[in-house]
CSV table of C-alpha atoms in Angstrom, one decimal:
chain,number,residue,atom,x,y,z
N,1,MET,CA,-113.6,29.8,27.5
N,2,ALA,CA,-116.3,31.7,25.6
N,3,SER,CA,-114.9,33.4,22.5
N,4,HIS,CA,-116.6,34.9,19.5
N,5,GLY,CA,-115.5,36.2,16.2
N,6,ALA,CA,-116.5,37.3,12.7
N,7,ARG,CA,-119.0,35.3,10.6
N,8,GLY,CA,-117.2,32.4,9.0
N,9,ARG,CA,-116.1,32.6,5.4
N,10,SER,CA,-116.5,28.8,4.9
N,11,GLY,CA,-117.9,26.1,7.1
N,12,GLY,CA,-118.9,28.4,10.0
N,13,ARG,CA,-122.0,28.0,12.0
N,14,SER,CA,-125.0,29.0,9.9
N,15,GLY,CA,-126.3,32.5,10.9
N,16,GLY,CA,-123.7,32.8,13.6
N,17,ARG,CA,-120.0,33.5,14.2
N,18,PRO,CA,-117.5,30.6,14.3
N,19,THR,CA,-116.6,29.3,17.8
N,20,LEU,CA,-113.5,28.0,19.4
N,21,GLU,CA,-115.0,24.5,19.3
N,22,GLU,CA,-115.6,24.8,15.6
N,23,VAL,CA,-111.9,25.8,15.0
N,24,ALA,CA,-110.8,22.8,17.1
N,25,ALA,CA,-113.1,20.4,15.2
N,26,ARG,CA,-111.8,21.8,11.8
N,27,ALA,CA,-108.1,21.5,13.0
N,28,GLY,CA,-108.7,18.1,14.6
N,29,VAL,CA,-107.4,19.2,18.0
N,30,GLY,CA,-108.9,20.0,21.4
N,31,ARG,CA,-110.1,23.5,22.3
N,32,GLY,CA,-107.3,23.8,24.8
N,33,THR,CA,-104.8,23.4,22.0
N,34,VAL,CA,-106.5,26.1,19.9
N,35,SER,CA,-106.4,28.4,22.9
N,36,ARG,CA,-102.7,27.8,23.3
N,37,VAL,CA,-102.0,28.7,19.7
N,38,ILE,CA,-104.1,31.8,19.8
N,39,ASN,CA,-102.4,32.9,23.1
N,40,GLY,CA,-98.9,32.4,21.5
N,41,SER,CA,-97.8,29.6,23.7
N,42,PRO,CA,-94.7,27.8,22.6
N,43,ARG,CA,-96.0,24.5,23.9
N,44,VAL,CA,-97.5,23.5,20.5
N,45,SER,CA,-95.8,21.7,17.6
N,46,ASP,CA,-95.2,23.5,14.3
N,47,ALA,CA,-97.6,21.1,12.5
N,48,THR,CA,-100.4,21.6,15.1
N,49,ARG,CA,-99.9,25.3,15.0
N,50,ALA,CA,-100.2,25.3,11.2
N,51,ALA,CA,-103.3,23.2,11.3
N,52,VAL,CA,-105.0,25.6,13.9
N,53,GLU,CA,-104.0,28.7,12.0
N,54,ALA,CA,-105.4,27.2,8.7
N,55,ALA,CA,-108.7,26.4,10.5
N,56,VAL,CA,-108.8,30.0,11.9
N,57,ASP,CA,-108.3,31.4,8.5
N,58,GLU,CA,-110.8,29.1,6.8
N,59,LEU,CA,-113.5,29.8,9.3
N,60,GLY,CA,-112.7,33.5,9.7
N,61,TYR,CA,-112.5,33.1,13.5
N,62,VAL,CA,-111.5,36.3,15.3
N,63,PRO,CA,-110.9,35.9,19.1
N,64,ASN,CA,-112.6,38.3,21.4
N,65,THR,CA,-109.5,39.4,23.4
N,66,ALA,CA,-111.4,41.1,26.2
N,67,ALA,CA,-113.7,38.2,26.8
N,68,ARG,CA,-110.9,35.7,26.6
N,69,ALA,CA,-108.8,37.6,29.1
N,70,LEU,CA,-111.7,38.0,31.5
N,71,ALA,CA,-112.7,34.3,31.3
N,72,ALA,CA,-109.1,33.2,31.9
N,73,ASN,CA,-108.5,35.8,34.6
N,74,ARG,CA,-105.8,37.3,32.3
N,75,THR,CA,-104.7,40.8,31.5
N,76,ASP,CA,-102.8,39.9,28.3
N,77,ALA,CA,-99.9,42.0,29.6
N,78,ILE,CA,-96.3,41.2,30.5
N,79,ALA,CA,-94.0,43.4,32.6
N,80,LEU,CA,-90.3,43.7,31.8
N,81,VAL,CA,-88.9,44.8,35.2
N,82,VAL,CA,-85.5,46.4,35.4
N,83,PRO,CA,-84.3,46.9,39.1
N,84,GLU,CA,-81.9,49.6,38.0
N,85,PRO,CA,-82.0,53.4,37.5
N,86,GLU,CA,-83.3,54.5,34.1
N,87,THR,CA,-79.9,56.1,33.4
N,88,ARG,CA,-78.2,52.8,33.4
N,89,PHE,CA,-80.9,51.2,31.2
N,90,PHE,CA,-80.4,53.8,28.5
N,91,ALA,CA,-76.6,53.9,28.8
N,92,GLU,CA,-75.9,50.2,28.3
N,93,PRO,CA,-76.5,48.4,25.0
N,94,TYR,CA,-77.3,45.2,26.9
N,95,PHE,CA,-80.7,46.4,27.9
N,96,SER,CA,-81.7,47.7,24.5
N,97,ASP,CA,-80.7,44.5,22.8
N,98,MET,CA,-82.6,42.5,25.4
N,99,LEU,CA,-85.7,44.6,24.9
N,100,LYS,CA,-85.3,44.1,21.1
N,101,GLY,CA,-85.4,40.4,21.5
N,102,VAL,CA,-88.4,40.4,23.9
N,103,GLY,CA,-90.3,42.7,21.5
N,104,ALA,CA,-89.6,40.6,18.5
N,105,GLU,CA,-90.8,37.4,20.2
N,106,LEU,CA,-94.0,39.1,21.5
N,107,SER,CA,-94.9,40.7,18.1
N,108,ASP,CA,-96.7,37.5,17.0
N,109,THR,CA,-98.8,37.4,20.1
N,110,GLU,CA,-101.6,39.7,21.5
N,111,MET,CA,-99.6,40.4,24.7
N,112,GLN,CA,-98.8,44.0,25.6
N,113,LEU,CA,-95.3,44.7,27.1
N,114,LEU,CA,-94.9,47.1,30.0
N,115,LEU,CA,-91.4,48.5,30.8
N,116,ILE,CA,-91.1,49.1,34.6
N,117,PHE,CA,-88.0,50.5,36.4
N,118,ALA,CA,-87.4,49.7,40.1
N,119,GLY,CA,-84.1,51.3,40.8
N,120,ASN,CA,-85.0,52.7,44.3
N,121,ASP,CA,-87.0,51.8,47.3
N,122,ARG,CA,-90.0,54.0,46.4
N,123,GLU,CA,-90.2,52.5,42.9
N,124,ARG,CA,-89.9,49.0,44.4
N,125,GLN,CA,-92.8,49.6,46.8
N,126,ARG,CA,-95.0,50.9,44.0
N,127,LEU,CA,-94.1,47.9,41.9
N,128,ALA,CA,-94.9,45.5,44.7
N,129,GLN,CA,-98.4,47.1,45.0
N,130,TYR,CA,-98.9,46.9,41.3
N,131,LEU,CA,-97.9,43.2,41.1
N,132,ALA,CA,-100.0,42.3,44.1
N,133,ALA,CA,-103.0,43.6,42.2
N,134,HIS,CA,-102.3,41.0,39.5
N,135,ARG,CA,-102.3,43.5,36.7
N,136,VAL,CA,-99.9,41.5,34.6
N,137,ASP,CA,-99.9,37.8,33.5
N,138,GLY,CA,-96.1,37.4,33.9
N,139,VAL,CA,-92.9,39.2,34.6
N,140,LEU,CA,-89.4,39.3,33.0
N,141,LEU,CA,-86.7,40.3,35.5
N,142,VAL,CA,-83.5,41.7,34.0
N,143,SER,CA,-80.3,42.4,35.8
N,144,VAL,CA,-81.2,40.7,39.1
N,145,HIS,CA,-78.9,41.1,42.1
N,146,ALA,CA,-78.4,38.3,44.7
N,147,ASP,CA,-80.3,40.1,47.4
N,148,ASP,CA,-83.2,41.4,45.3
N,149,PRO,CA,-86.5,40.6,47.0
N,150,LEU,CA,-88.5,40.8,43.7
N,151,PRO,CA,-88.1,37.2,42.6
N,152,ASP,CA,-89.3,35.9,46.0
N,153,LEU,CA,-92.3,38.3,45.9
N,154,LEU,CA,-93.3,37.0,42.5
N,155,SER,CA,-93.1,33.4,43.8
N,156,GLN,CA,-95.3,34.4,46.8
N,157,LEU,CA,-97.9,36.0,44.6
N,158,GLU,CA,-97.7,33.0,42.2
N,159,ILE,CA,-97.0,35.3,39.2
N,160,PRO,CA,-95.1,33.5,36.5
N,161,ALA,CA,-91.6,35.0,36.1
N,162,VAL,CA,-88.4,34.4,34.2
N,163,ILE,CA,-85.1,36.1,35.1
N,164,SER,CA,-82.1,37.0,32.9
N,165,GLY,CA,-79.5,34.9,34.6
N,166,PRO,CA,-79.8,33.0,37.9
N,167,ARG,CA,-79.2,34.7,41.3
N,168,SER,CA,-77.1,31.7,42.4
N,169,ALA,CA,-76.3,28.1,41.5
N,170,ALA,CA,-79.4,27.1,43.4
N,171,GLU,CA,-81.9,29.3,41.4
N,172,THR,CA,-85.5,28.0,41.5
N,173,LEU,CA,-87.1,30.4,39.0
N,174,PRO,CA,-86.7,29.8,35.3
N,175,SER,CA,-83.8,31.7,33.9
N,176,VAL,CA,-82.0,32.4,30.6
N,177,ASP,CA,-78.3,33.4,30.6
N,178,SER,CA,-75.2,33.2,28.5
N,179,ASP,CA,-72.2,31.0,29.4
N,180,ASN,CA,-70.4,33.6,31.5
N,181,TYR,CA,-67.8,31.2,32.8
N,182,GLY,CA,-66.9,29.9,29.3
N,183,GLY,CA,-67.0,33.4,27.8
N,184,ALA,CA,-64.5,34.7,30.4
N,185,ARG,CA,-62.2,31.7,29.9
N,186,SER,CA,-62.1,32.3,26.1
N,187,ALA,CA,-61.2,36.0,26.7
N,188,VAL,CA,-58.3,35.2,29.0
N,189,GLU,CA,-57.1,32.2,26.9
N,190,HIS,CA,-57.0,34.5,23.9
N,191,LEU,CA,-54.9,37.1,25.7
N,192,LEU,CA,-52.5,34.5,27.0
N,193,ALA,CA,-52.2,32.9,23.5
N,194,HIS,CA,-51.1,36.3,22.1
N,195,GLY,CA,-48.3,36.6,24.6
N,196,SER,CA,-49.8,38.5,27.6
N,197,ARG,CA,-48.5,37.5,31.0
N,198,ALA,CA,-50.0,39.9,33.5
N,199,VAL,CA,-53.7,39.8,32.7
N,200,ALA,CA,-56.0,42.0,34.8
N,201,HIS,CA,-59.7,41.7,35.2
N,202,ILE,CA,-62.3,44.4,35.8
N,203,THR,CA,-65.3,42.7,37.2
N,204,GLY,CA,-68.9,43.5,37.1
N,205,ARG,CA,-71.0,44.0,40.3
N,206,LEU,CA,-70.2,40.9,42.3
N,207,ASP,CA,-73.7,40.7,43.7
N,208,VAL,CA,-74.7,39.6,40.2
N,209,TYR,CA,-74.1,35.9,39.7
N,210,GLY,CA,-73.0,36.3,36.1
N,211,ALA,CA,-70.2,38.6,37.1
N,212,GLN,CA,-69.1,36.0,39.7
N,213,ARG,CA,-69.0,33.4,37.0
N,214,ARG,CA,-66.8,35.6,34.8
N,215,VAL,CA,-64.3,35.9,37.6
N,216,ASP,CA,-64.4,32.1,38.0
N,217,GLY,CA,-63.7,31.7,34.3
N,218,TYR,CA,-60.8,34.3,34.5
N,219,ARG,CA,-59.2,32.4,37.3
N,220,ALA,CA,-59.6,29.0,35.7
N,221,ALA,CA,-58.0,30.1,32.5
N,222,LEU,CA,-55.0,31.5,34.3
N,223,LEU,CA,-54.6,28.3,36.4
N,224,ASP,CA,-54.9,26.0,33.4
N,225,ALA,CA,-52.1,28.0,31.7
N,226,GLY,CA,-49.8,27.7,34.8
N,227,HIS,CA,-50.4,31.3,36.1
N,228,GLU,CA,-51.3,31.8,39.7
N,229,PRO,CA,-54.0,34.5,39.9
N,230,ASP,CA,-52.8,37.7,41.5
N,231,GLU,CA,-55.5,39.4,43.5
N,232,ARG,CA,-53.8,42.8,42.7
N,233,LEU,CA,-54.8,42.2,39.1
N,234,ILE,CA,-58.6,41.9,40.0
N,235,ALA,CA,-60.5,45.2,40.5
N,236,PRO,CA,-64.3,45.5,41.1
N,237,GLY,CA,-66.3,47.5,38.6
N,238,ASP,CA,-70.0,48.1,38.3
N,239,PHE,CA,-70.8,47.7,34.6
N,240,THR,CA,-70.5,51.5,34.1
N,241,GLU,CA,-67.9,53.5,32.1
N,242,GLU,CA,-66.9,55.5,35.2
N,243,GLY,CA,-66.6,52.2,37.1
N,244,GLY,CA,-64.2,51.0,34.4
N,245,ARG,CA,-62.2,54.2,34.7
N,246,ARG,CA,-61.8,53.8,38.5
N,247,ALA,CA,-60.9,50.2,38.3
N,248,MET,CA,-58.3,50.8,35.6
N,249,THR,CA,-56.7,53.5,37.7
N,250,ARG,CA,-56.4,51.2,40.7
N,251,LEU,CA,-55.0,48.4,38.6
N,252,LEU,CA,-52.2,50.5,37.1
N,253,ALA,CA,-51.3,51.8,40.6
N,254,ARG,CA,-51.1,48.2,41.9
N,255,ARG,CA,-49.4,46.5,38.9
N,256,PRO,CA,-48.0,49.1,36.5
N,257,ASP,CA,-46.4,46.1,34.6
N,258,LEU,CA,-49.8,44.7,33.5
N,259,ASP,CA,-50.0,44.0,29.8
N,260,ALA,CA,-53.6,43.0,29.3
N,261,VAL,CA,-57.1,43.7,30.6
N,262,PHE,CA,-60.2,41.7,30.4
N,263,ALA,CA,-63.2,43.9,31.3
N,264,GLY,CA,-66.5,42.4,32.3
N,265,SER,CA,-68.4,44.6,29.8
N,266,ASP,CA,-67.7,46.8,26.7
N,267,VAL,CA,-68.8,49.8,28.6
N,268,MET,CA,-66.2,49.2,31.4
N,269,ALA,CA,-63.6,48.5,28.7
N,270,ALA,CA,-64.4,52.0,27.2
N,271,GLY,CA,-63.6,53.5,30.6
N,272,ALA,CA,-60.5,51.5,31.0
N,273,ARG,CA,-59.3,52.6,27.5
N,274,GLN,CA,-59.6,56.2,28.4
N,275,VAL,CA,-57.3,55.8,31.4
N,276,LEU,CA,-54.8,53.7,29.5
N,277,ARG,CA,-54.7,56.5,26.8
N,278,GLU,CA,-54.2,59.2,29.5
N,279,GLU,CA,-51.3,57.2,31.0
N,280,GLY,CA,-49.7,56.9,27.6
N,281,ARG,CA,-50.3,53.1,27.2
N,282,ARG,CA,-50.8,52.0,23.6
N,283,ILE,CA,-53.5,49.5,22.8
N,284,PRO,CA,-52.6,46.7,22.0
N,285,ASP,CA,-48.9,47.3,21.8
N,286,ASP,CA,-48.5,48.0,25.6
N,287,VAL,CA,-51.7,46.7,26.9
N,288,ALA,CA,-54.2,44.4,25.1
N,289,LEU,CA,-57.8,45.0,25.9
N,290,VAL,CA,-60.9,42.7,25.7
N,291,GLY,CA,-64.5,43.5,26.6
N,292,TYR,CA,-67.7,41.6,27.0
N,293,ASP,CA,-71.1,41.8,25.2
N,294,ASP,CA,-69.8,42.6,21.7
N,295,SER,CA,-72.0,45.7,21.6
N,296,ALA,CA,-71.9,48.6,19.1
N,297,ILE,CA,-69.4,50.2,21.4
N,298,ALA,CA,-66.9,47.4,20.7
N,299,ARG,CA,-67.1,47.9,16.9
N,300,HIS,CA,-66.8,51.7,17.0
N,301,MET,CA,-64.0,51.9,19.6
N,302,ASP,CA,-60.5,53.0,18.4
N,303,PRO,CA,-59.0,50.5,18.0
N,304,PRO,CA,-62.0,48.2,17.5
N,305,LEU,CA,-62.5,46.1,20.7
N,306,THR,CA,-62.1,42.4,21.0
N,307,SER,CA,-65.2,41.2,22.9
N,308,VAL,CA,-67.1,38.2,24.0
N,309,ARG,CA,-70.4,38.1,22.1
N,310,GLN,CA,-73.4,36.9,24.1
N,311,PRO,CA,-76.6,36.4,22.2
N,312,ILE,CA,-78.6,39.0,24.1
N,313,GLU,CA,-81.5,39.3,21.6
N,314,GLU,CA,-81.8,35.5,21.6
N,315,MET,CA,-81.8,35.6,25.4
N,316,GLY,CA,-84.7,38.0,25.3
N,317,ARG,CA,-86.6,35.7,22.9
N,318,ARG,CA,-86.0,32.6,25.0
N,319,MET,CA,-87.1,34.4,28.1
N,320,ILE,CA,-90.5,35.1,26.4
N,321,ASP,CA,-90.8,31.5,25.3
N,322,LEU,CA,-90.3,30.3,28.9
N,323,LEU,CA,-92.6,32.9,30.3
N,324,LEU,CA,-95.4,32.1,27.9
N,325,THR,CA,-95.0,28.5,28.8
N,326,GLU,CA,-95.3,29.4,32.5
N,327,ILE,CA,-98.4,31.5,31.8
N,328,ALA,CA,-100.1,28.8,29.7
N,329,ASP,CA,-99.4,26.2,32.4
N,330,ARG,CA,-102.0,26.8,35.1
N,331,ARG,CA,-100.9,24.0,37.4
N,332,PRO,CA,-100.0,25.0,41.0
N,333,ALA,CA,-96.5,26.4,41.4
N,334,ALA,CA,-95.4,23.5,43.6
N,335,THR,CA,-96.2,21.1,40.8
N,336,ARG,CA,-94.2,23.1,38.3
N,337,GLU,CA,-91.2,23.4,40.6
N,338,LEU,CA,-89.7,20.1,39.4
N,339,GLU,CA,-89.8,21.4,35.8
N,340,ARG,CA,-87.9,24.7,36.3
N,341,ARG,CA,-85.5,25.3,33.5
N,342,GLN,CA,-82.2,27.1,33.5
N,343,VAL,CA,-81.3,27.9,29.9
N,344,VAL,CA,-77.6,28.7,29.1
N,345,LEU,CA,-76.6,30.0,25.6
N,346,ALA,CA,-73.2,29.8,24.1
N,347,THR,CA,-70.8,32.8,23.8
N,348,GLU,CA,-68.3,33.6,21.1
N,349,LEU,CA,-65.0,35.5,21.2
N,350,VAL,CA,-64.9,38.2,18.4
N,351,ALA,CA,-61.2,39.1,17.9
N,352,ARG,CA,-60.4,42.7,16.8
N,353,ALA,CA,-57.5,45.1,16.8
N,354,SER,CA,-57.4,45.8,20.6
N,355,SER,CA,-55.8,42.5,21.4
């Protein structure tokens, strides 16, 4: 990899600019290790990274980004792909928190981040053409549905990719998710511990594996407490406020005696709260309410919303770590298949006045 930089301040090649090999010699490592440090790969120990960075500083080495990218057949660009309409992206705190974590982790690298929406067929076709031209080094996929063809397309094109949550239990791509099952269990256990007996659940879109796992956690918590789950107390939502409103209306019609609601997102909990207020139900006196995400919505709701906190920013940072590892690892995809990683981060119930 031919790279050049500014004239060395100390120990550089006389009359020339320090090379990657000189940085490697000064740091006592191979040139590949120097390249990984410069490219922001996480596959380097802290001690090695410090040694390389010290050598770079001592020699005054400045990598030639364009030459490096050309030589490595790289674009130094990552795409964050959201297969949802733009309106949902800007309405839900989940996406902005994820973007914040991704941006924070990329800030120490020379990678550029592209935000791409693919919420309809036309946008997906345009994205497929863009990806087929290999204009990015890797892709982060956020909010992936079970039938989404994008992950398989990326595998076919051999473009490194990481998704925010597996599509199923048999996921083959690297993924980062929170413990949806455990988070849902903790929400329902909290409601039962505070005296609720008819606990309803407003689900997310059930073609999203994380939403399915929250339903599983809801059912398991009820069974463990000796309560047989009542299907009339489960209503599908779609992670939107209006979806929460519609689901809450159906639940009250089916089981007017319900005394608690676990919503699969804070946004849906906000919609449910509106319906409960319109029906004269006091929160939490008549109906306790718990959400999911622990977003700003939860803290600013009246009363403040109990919610399951998932570390969304940390998820974004871990996704970048995994993706940079995939990009730095140039072995054939079949060789890497055995090393696919599924990262699951812990959740935490944050109790507030709504329950």
